[in-house]
mmCIF file of C-alpha atoms and ligand atoms in Angstrom:
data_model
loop_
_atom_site.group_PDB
_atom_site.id
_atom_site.type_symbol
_atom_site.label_atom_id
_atom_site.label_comp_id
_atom_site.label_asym_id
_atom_site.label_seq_id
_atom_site.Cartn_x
_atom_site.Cartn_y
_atom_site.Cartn_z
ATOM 1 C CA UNK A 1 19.068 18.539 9.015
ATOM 2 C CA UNK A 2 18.503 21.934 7.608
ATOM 3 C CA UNK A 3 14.772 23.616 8.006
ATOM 4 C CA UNK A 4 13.021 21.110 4.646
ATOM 5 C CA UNK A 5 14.514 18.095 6.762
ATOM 6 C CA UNK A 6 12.725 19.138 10.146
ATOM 7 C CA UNK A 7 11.194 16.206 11.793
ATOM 8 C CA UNK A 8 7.832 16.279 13.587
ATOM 9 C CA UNK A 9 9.065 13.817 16.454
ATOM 10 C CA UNK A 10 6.358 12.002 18.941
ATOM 11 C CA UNK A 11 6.362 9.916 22.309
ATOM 12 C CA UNK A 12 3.333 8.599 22.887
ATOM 13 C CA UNK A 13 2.962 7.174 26.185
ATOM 14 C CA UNK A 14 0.596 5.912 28.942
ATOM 15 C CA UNK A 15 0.280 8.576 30.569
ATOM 16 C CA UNK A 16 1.520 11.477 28.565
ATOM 17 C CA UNK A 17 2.252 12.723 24.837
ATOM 18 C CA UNK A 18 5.604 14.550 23.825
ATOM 19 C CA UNK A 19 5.302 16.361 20.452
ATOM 20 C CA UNK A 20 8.409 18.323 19.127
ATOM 21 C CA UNK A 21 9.817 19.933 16.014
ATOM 22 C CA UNK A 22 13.167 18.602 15.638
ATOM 23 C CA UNK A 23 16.026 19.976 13.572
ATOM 24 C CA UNK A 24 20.020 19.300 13.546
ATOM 25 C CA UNK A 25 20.410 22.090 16.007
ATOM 26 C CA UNK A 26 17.871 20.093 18.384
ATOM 27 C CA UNK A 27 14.155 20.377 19.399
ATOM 28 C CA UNK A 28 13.285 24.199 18.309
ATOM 29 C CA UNK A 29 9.466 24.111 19.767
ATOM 30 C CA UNK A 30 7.620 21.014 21.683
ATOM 31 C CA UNK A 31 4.584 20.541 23.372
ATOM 32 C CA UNK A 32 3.501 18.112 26.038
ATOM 33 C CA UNK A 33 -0.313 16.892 26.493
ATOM 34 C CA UNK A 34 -1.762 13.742 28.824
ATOM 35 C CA UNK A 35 -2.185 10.923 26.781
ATOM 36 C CA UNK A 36 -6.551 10.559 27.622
ATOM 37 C CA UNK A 37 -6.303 6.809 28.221
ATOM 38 C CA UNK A 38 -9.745 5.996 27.725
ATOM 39 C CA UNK A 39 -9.967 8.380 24.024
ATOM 40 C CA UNK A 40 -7.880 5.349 21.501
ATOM 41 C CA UNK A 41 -5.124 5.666 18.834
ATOM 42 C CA UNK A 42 -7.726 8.053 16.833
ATOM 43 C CA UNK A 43 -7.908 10.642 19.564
ATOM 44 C CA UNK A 44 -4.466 9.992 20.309
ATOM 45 C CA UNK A 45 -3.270 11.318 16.939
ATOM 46 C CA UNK A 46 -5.472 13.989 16.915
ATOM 47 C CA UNK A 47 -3.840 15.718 19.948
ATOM 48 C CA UNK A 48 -0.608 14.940 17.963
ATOM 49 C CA UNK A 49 -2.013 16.898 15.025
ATOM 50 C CA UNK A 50 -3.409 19.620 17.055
ATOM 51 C CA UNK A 51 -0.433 20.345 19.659
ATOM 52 C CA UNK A 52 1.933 20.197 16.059
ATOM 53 C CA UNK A 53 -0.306 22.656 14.092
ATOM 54 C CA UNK A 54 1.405 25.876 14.768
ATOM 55 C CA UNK A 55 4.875 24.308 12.587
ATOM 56 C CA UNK A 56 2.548 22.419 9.715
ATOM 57 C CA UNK A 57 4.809 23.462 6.701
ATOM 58 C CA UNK A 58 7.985 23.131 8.706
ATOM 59 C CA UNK A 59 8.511 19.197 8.468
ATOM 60 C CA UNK A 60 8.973 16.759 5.906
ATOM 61 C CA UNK A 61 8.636 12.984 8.282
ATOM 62 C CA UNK A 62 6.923 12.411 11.073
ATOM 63 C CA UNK A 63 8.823 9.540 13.659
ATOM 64 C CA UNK A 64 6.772 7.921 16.411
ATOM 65 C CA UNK A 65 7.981 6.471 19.556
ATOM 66 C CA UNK A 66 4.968 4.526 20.675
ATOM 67 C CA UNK A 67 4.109 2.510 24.150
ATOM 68 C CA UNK A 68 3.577 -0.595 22.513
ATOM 69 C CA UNK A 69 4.844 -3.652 20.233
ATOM 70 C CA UNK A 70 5.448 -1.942 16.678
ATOM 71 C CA UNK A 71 6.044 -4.221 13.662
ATOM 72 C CA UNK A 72 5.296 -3.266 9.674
ATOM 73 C CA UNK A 73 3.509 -0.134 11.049
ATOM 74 C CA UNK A 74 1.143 -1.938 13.142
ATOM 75 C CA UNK A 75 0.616 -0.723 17.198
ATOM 76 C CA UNK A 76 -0.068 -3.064 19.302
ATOM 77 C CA UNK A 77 -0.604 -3.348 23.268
ATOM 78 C CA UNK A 78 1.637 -5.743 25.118
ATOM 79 C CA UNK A 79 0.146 -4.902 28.121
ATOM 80 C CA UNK A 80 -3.276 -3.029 27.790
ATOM 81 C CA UNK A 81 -2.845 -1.565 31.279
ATOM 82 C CA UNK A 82 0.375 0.367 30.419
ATOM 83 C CA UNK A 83 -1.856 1.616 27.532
ATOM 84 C CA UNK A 84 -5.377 -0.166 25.642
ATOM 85 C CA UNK A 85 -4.134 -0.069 21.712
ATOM 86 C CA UNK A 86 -6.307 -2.255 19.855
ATOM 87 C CA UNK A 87 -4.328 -5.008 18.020
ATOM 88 C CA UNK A 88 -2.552 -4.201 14.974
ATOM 89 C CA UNK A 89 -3.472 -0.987 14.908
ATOM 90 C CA UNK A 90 -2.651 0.679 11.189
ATOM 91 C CA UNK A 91 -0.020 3.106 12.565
ATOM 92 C CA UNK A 92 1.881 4.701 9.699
ATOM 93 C CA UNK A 93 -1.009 4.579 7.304
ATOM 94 C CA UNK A 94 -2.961 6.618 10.028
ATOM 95 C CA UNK A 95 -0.337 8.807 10.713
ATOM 96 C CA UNK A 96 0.533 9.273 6.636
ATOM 97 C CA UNK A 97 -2.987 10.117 5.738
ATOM 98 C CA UNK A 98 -3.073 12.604 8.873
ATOM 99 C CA UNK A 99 -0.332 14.796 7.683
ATOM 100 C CA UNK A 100 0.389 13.219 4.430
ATOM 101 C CA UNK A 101 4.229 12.969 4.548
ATOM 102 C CA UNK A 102 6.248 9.664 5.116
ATOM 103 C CA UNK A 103 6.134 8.079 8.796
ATOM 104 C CA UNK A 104 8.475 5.886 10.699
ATOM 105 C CA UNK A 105 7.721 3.883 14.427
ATOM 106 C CA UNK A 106 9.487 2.611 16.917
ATOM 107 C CA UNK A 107 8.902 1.249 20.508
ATOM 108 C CA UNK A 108 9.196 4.012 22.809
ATOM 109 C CA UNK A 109 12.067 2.982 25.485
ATOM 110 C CA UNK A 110 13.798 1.736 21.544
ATOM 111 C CA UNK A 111 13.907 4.846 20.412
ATOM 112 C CA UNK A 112 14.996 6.188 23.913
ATOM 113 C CA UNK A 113 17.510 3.969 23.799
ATOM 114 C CA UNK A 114 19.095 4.982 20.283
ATOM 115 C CA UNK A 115 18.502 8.717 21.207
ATOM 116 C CA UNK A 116 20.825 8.057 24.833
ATOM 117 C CA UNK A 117 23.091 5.897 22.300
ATOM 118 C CA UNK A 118 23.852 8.548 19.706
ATOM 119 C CA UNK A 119 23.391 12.015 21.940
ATOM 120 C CA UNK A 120 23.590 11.106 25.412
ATOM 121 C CA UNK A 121 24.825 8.820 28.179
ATOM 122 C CA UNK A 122 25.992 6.017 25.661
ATOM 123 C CA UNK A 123 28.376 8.648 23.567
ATOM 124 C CA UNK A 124 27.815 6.267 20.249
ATOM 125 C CA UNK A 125 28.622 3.074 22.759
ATOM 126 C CA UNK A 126 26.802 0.068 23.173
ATOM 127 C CA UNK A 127 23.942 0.421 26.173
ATOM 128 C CA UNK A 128 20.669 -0.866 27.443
ATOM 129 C CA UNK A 129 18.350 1.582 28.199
ATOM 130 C CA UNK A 130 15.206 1.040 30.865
ATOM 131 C CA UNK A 131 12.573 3.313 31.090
ATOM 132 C CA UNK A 132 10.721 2.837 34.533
ATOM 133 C CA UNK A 133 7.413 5.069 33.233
ATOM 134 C CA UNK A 134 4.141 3.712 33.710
ATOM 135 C CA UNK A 135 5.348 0.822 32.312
ATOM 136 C CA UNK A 136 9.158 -0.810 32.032
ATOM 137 C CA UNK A 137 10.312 -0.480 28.601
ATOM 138 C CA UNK A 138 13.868 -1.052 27.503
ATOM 139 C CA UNK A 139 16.219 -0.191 24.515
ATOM 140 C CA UNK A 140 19.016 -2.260 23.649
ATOM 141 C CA UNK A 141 22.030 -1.065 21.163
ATOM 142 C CA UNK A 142 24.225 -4.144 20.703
ATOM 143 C CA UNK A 143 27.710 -3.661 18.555
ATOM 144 C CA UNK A 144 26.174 -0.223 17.079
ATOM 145 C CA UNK A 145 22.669 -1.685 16.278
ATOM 146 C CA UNK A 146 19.352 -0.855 17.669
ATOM 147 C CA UNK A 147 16.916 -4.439 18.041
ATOM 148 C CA UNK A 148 13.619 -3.664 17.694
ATOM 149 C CA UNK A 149 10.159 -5.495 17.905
ATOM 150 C CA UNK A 150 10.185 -7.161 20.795
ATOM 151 C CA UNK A 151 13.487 -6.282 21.849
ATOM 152 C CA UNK A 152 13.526 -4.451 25.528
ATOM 153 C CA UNK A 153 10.361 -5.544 26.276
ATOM 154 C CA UNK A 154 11.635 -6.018 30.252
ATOM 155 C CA UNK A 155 8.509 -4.966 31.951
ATOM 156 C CA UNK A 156 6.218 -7.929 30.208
ATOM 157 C CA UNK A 157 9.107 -10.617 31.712
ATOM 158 C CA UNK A 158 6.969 -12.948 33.963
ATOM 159 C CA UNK A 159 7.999 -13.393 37.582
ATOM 160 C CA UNK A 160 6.555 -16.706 39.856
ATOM 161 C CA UNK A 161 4.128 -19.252 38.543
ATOM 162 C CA UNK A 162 1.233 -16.319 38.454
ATOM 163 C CA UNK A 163 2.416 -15.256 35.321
ATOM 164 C CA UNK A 164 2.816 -11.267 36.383
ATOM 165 C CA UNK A 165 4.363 -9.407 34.378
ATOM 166 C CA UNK A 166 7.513 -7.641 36.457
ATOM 167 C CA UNK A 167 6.065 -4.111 35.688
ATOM 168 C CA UNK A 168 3.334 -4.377 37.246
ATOM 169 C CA UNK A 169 5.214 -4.713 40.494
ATOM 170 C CA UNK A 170 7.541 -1.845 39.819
ATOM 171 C CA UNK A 171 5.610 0.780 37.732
ATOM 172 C CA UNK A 172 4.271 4.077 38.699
ATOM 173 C CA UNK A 173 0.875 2.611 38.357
ATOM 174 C CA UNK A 174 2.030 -0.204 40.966
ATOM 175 C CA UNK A 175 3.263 2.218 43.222
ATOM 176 C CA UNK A 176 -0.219 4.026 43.171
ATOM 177 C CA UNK A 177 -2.080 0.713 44.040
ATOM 178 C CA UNK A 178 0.426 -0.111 46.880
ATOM 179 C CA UNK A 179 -0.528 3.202 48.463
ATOM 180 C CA UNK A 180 -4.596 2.992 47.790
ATOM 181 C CA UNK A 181 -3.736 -0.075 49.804
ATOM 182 C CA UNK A 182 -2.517 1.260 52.428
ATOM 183 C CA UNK A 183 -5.324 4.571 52.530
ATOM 184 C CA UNK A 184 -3.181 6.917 50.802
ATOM 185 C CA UNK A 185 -4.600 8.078 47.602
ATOM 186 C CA UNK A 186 -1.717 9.533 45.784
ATOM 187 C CA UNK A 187 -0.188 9.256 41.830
ATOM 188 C CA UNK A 188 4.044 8.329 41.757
ATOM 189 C CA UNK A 189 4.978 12.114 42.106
ATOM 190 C CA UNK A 190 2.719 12.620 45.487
ATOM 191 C CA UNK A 191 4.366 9.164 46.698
ATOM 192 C CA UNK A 192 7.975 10.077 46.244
ATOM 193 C CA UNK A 193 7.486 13.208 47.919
ATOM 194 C CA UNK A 194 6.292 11.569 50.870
ATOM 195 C CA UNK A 195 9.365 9.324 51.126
ATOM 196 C CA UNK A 196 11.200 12.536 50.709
ATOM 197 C CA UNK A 197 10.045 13.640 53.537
ATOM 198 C CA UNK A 198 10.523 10.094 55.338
ATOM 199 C CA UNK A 199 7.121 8.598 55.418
ATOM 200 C CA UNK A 200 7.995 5.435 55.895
ATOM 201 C CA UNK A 201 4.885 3.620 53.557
ATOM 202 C CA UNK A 202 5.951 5.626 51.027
ATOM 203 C CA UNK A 203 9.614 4.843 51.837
ATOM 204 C CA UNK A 204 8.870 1.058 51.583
ATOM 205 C CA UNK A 205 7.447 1.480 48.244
ATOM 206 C CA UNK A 206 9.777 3.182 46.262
ATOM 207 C CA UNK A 207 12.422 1.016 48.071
ATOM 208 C CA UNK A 208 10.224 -2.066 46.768
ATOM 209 C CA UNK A 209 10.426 -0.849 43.112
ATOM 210 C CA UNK A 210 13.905 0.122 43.293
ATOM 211 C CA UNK A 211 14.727 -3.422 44.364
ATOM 212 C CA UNK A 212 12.978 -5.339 41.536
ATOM 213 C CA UNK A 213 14.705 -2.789 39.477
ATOM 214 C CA UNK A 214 17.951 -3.778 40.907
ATOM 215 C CA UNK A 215 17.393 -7.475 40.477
ATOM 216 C CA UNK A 216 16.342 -6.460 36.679
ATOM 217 C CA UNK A 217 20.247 -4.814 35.948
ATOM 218 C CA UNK A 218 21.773 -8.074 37.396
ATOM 219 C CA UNK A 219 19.931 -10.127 34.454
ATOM 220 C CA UNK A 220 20.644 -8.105 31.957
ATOM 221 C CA UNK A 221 24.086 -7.744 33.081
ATOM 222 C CA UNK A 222 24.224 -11.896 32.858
ATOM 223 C CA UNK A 223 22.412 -11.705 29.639
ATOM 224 C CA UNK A 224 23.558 -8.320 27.331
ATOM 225 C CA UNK A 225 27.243 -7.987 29.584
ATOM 226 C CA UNK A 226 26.195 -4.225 28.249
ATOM 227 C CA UNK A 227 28.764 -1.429 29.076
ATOM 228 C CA UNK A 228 26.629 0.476 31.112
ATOM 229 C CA UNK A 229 22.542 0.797 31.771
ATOM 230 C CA UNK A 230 21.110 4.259 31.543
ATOM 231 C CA UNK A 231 17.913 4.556 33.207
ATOM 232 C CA UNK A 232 15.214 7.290 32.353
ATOM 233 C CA UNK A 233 11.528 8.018 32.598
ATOM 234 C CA UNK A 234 9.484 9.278 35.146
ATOM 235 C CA UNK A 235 10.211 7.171 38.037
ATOM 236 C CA UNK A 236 13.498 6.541 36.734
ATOM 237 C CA UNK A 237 14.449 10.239 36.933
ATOM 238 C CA UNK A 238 12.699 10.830 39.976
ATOM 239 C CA UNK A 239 14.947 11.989 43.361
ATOM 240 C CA UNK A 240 17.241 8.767 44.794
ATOM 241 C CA UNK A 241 15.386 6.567 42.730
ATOM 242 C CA UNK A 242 18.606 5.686 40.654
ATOM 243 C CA UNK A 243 20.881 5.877 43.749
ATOM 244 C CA UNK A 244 18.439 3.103 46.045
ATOM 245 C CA UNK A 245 19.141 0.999 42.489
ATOM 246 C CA UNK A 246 22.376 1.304 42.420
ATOM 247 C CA UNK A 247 23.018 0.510 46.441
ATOM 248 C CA UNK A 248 20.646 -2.320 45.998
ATOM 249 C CA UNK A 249 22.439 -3.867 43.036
ATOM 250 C CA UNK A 250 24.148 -7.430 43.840
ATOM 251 C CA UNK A 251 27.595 -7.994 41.805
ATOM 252 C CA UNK A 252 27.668 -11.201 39.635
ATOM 253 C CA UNK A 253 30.407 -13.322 41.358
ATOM 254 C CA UNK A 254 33.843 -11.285 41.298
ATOM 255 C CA UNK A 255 32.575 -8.836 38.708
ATOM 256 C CA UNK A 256 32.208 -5.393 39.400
ATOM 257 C CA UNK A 257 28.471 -4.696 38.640
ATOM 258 C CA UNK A 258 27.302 -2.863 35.467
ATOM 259 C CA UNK A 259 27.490 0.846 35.656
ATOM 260 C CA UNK A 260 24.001 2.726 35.939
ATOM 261 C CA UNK A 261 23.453 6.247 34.698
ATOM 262 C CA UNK A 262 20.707 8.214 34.351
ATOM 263 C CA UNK A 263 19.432 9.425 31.011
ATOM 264 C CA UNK A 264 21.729 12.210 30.157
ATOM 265 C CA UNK A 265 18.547 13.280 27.356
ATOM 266 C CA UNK A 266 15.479 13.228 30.567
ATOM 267 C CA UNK A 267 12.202 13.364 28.510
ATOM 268 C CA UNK A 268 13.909 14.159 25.244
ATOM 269 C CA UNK A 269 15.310 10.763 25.191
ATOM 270 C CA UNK A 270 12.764 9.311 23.120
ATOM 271 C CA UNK A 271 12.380 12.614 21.213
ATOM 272 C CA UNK A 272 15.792 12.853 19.748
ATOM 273 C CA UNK A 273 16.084 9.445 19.025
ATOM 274 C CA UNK A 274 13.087 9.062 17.005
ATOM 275 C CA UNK A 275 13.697 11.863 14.906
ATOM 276 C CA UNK A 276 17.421 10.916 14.401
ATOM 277 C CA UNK A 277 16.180 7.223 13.471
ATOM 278 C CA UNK A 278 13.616 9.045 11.059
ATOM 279 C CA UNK A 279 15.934 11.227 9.673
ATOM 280 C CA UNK A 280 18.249 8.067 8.718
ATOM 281 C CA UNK A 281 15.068 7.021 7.128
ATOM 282 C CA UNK A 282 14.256 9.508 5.224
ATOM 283 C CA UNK A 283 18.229 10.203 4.131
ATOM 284 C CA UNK A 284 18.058 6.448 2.842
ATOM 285 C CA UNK A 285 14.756 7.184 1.085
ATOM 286 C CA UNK A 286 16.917 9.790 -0.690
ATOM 287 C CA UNK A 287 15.413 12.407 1.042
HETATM 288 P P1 ADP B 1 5.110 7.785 30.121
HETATM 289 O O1 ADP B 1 4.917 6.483 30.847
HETATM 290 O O2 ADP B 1 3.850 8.342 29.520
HETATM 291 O O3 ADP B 1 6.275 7.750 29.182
HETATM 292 P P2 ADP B 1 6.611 8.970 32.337
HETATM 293 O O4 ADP B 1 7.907 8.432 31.883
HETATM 294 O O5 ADP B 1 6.556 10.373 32.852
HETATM 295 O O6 ADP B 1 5.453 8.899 31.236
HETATM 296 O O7 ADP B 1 6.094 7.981 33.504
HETATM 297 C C1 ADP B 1 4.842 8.190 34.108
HETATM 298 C C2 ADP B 1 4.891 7.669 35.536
HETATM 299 O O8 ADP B 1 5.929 8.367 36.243
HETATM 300 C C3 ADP B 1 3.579 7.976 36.271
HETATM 301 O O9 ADP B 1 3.310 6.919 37.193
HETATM 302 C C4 ADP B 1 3.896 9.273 37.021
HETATM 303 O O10 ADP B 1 3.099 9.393 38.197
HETATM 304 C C5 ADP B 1 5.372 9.075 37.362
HETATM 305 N N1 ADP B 1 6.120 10.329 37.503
HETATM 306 C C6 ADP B 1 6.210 11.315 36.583
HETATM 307 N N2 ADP B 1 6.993 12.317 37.055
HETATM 308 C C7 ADP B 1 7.410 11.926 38.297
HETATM 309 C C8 ADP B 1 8.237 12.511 39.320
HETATM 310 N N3 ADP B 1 8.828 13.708 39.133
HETATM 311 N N4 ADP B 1 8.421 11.819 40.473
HETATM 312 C C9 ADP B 1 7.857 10.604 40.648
HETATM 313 N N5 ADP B 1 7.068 9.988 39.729
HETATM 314 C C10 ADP B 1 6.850 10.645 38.574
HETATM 315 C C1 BMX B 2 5.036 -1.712 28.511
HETATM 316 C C2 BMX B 2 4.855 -1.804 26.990
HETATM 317 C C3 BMX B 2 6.157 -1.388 26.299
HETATM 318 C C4 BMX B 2 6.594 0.012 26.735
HETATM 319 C C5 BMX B 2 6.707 0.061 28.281
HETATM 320 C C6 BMX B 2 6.948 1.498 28.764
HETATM 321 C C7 BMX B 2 2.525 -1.477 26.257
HETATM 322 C C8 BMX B 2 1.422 -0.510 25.906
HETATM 323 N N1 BMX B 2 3.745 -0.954 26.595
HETATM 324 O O1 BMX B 2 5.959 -2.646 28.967
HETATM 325 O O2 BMX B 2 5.977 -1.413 24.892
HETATM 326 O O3 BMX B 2 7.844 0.348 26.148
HETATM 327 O O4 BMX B 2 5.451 -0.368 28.864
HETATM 328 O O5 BMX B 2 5.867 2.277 28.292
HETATM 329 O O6 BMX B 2 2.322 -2.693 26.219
HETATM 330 P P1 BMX B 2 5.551 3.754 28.867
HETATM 331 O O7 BMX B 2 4.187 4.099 28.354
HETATM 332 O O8 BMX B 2 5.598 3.658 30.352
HETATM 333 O O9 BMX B 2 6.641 4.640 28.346
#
């Protein structure tokens, strides 16, 4: 993808925006800005614009990896407390009259998912991907195919007859709650560093998270049997988090439990697989 085939690559989600100029050598400039919760899609894409103006000129597609159900360029919520996007938002025709070049969108952890697939952890094999953000998003690659829509949606699975959905006993905005609970008034980041240091309310927590998380890669392992299941985003990156997983993990019968990684690509994840999706796009497009 030589300099006229940049990509202008975004990962919107709930609580921060990635922004990046992408080429074939690999993100050449990026900027990161909170995504303001309360602001909408409008504002939203506005910060896009404005953190991408120093490279206008420098990309021909924009991708999108969106927090959120995406499906004929609408954005959707699935869960309005991971992030409020009014229903069927108009995406792509937003985004296309904003910078007036061809768009493509995908779910975020989706596009994660491809990116890990194609540059990182998978090494062009099969995966599932789980992003435990401030949601639980997921990105499954099955026989060299990405699924999209609904596909990955983990975090809205339903645990219990109260209907929950499972992220929002795991997230980063669960782990916050536990602690205002219990007095502490901390985000995920202040939390962890507290168990780091052995507090043991903290330590409960993240141990809490880590084992619905565990429970999580057992029924995917019964459902996808994927090769492996790379784990990124914030909490999923963050110190021991992966390692509690992994120790908490209970083997199906006499099989040897899926292999967990962590996302080879960190943040980028999302990043590099949304521009290499929109790239394929745009090559089909005869671009
Ligand atoms: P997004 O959900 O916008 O994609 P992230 O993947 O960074 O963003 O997930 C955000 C959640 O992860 C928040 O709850 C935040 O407090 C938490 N978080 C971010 N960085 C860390 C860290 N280094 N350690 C622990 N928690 C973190
Ligand atoms: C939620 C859902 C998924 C998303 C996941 C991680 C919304 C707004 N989002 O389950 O689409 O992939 O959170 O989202 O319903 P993130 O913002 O934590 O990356």
């Amino acid at each position: 993808m030589d300099q006229d085939n940049a990509i202008l690559a975004v990962d919107i989600g709930g609580t921060k925006t990635l922004v990046a100029l992408v080429r074939a050598s690999g993100i050449v400039a990026e900027a990161t800005v909170p995504t303001r919760r309360e602001d909408g899609p409008d504002a939203w894409l506005a910060a896009v614009a404005a953190a991408a103006s120093p490279w206008q000129g420098q990309f021909r597609s924009i991708g999108l990896a969106v927090t959120g159900f995406v499906r004929n360029g609408l954005w959707s919520a699935m869960n309005p407390e991971t992030l409020g996007i009014p229903a069927d938002y108009p995406l792509i025709a937003k985004v296309e009259g904003l910078f007036g070049l061809p768009a493509v969108a995908f779910n975020d952890a989706q596009a994660a998912g491809w990116g890990e697939h194609v540059l990182g952890a998978g090494q062009g094999k099969d995966l599932v991907f789980l992003t435990i953000s401030t949601g639980i998003g997921g990105g499954i690659v099955l026989n060299g195919r990405l699924l999209d829509g609904l596909a990955g949606h983990f975090g809205l699975t339903t645990e219990g007859d109260e209907n929950i959905f499972l992220e929002d006993h795991i997230s980063g905005r669960w782990m916050a709650a536990e602690a205002r609970n219990l007095g502490h008034e901390v985000d995920a980041k202040q939390l962890f560093a507290a168990a780091a240091t052995g507090e043991d309310w903290a330590m409960d927590i993240v141990e809490g998270s880590a084992r619905r998380v565990a429970r999580l890669c057992q029924n995917i392992q019964l459902t996808v049997d994927p090769p492996q299941i790379v784990i990124g985003g914030g909490i999923g990156l963050a110190g021991g988090f992966i390692e509690r997983v992994r120790s908490l993990v209970v083997p199906p019968g006499q099989v040897a439990p899926v292999p967990i990684s962590r996302a080879e690509l960190g943040v980028h994840a999302g990043i590099l697989g949304i521009a290499d999706l929109a790239r394929a796009k745009s090559l089909q497009a005869g671009g």
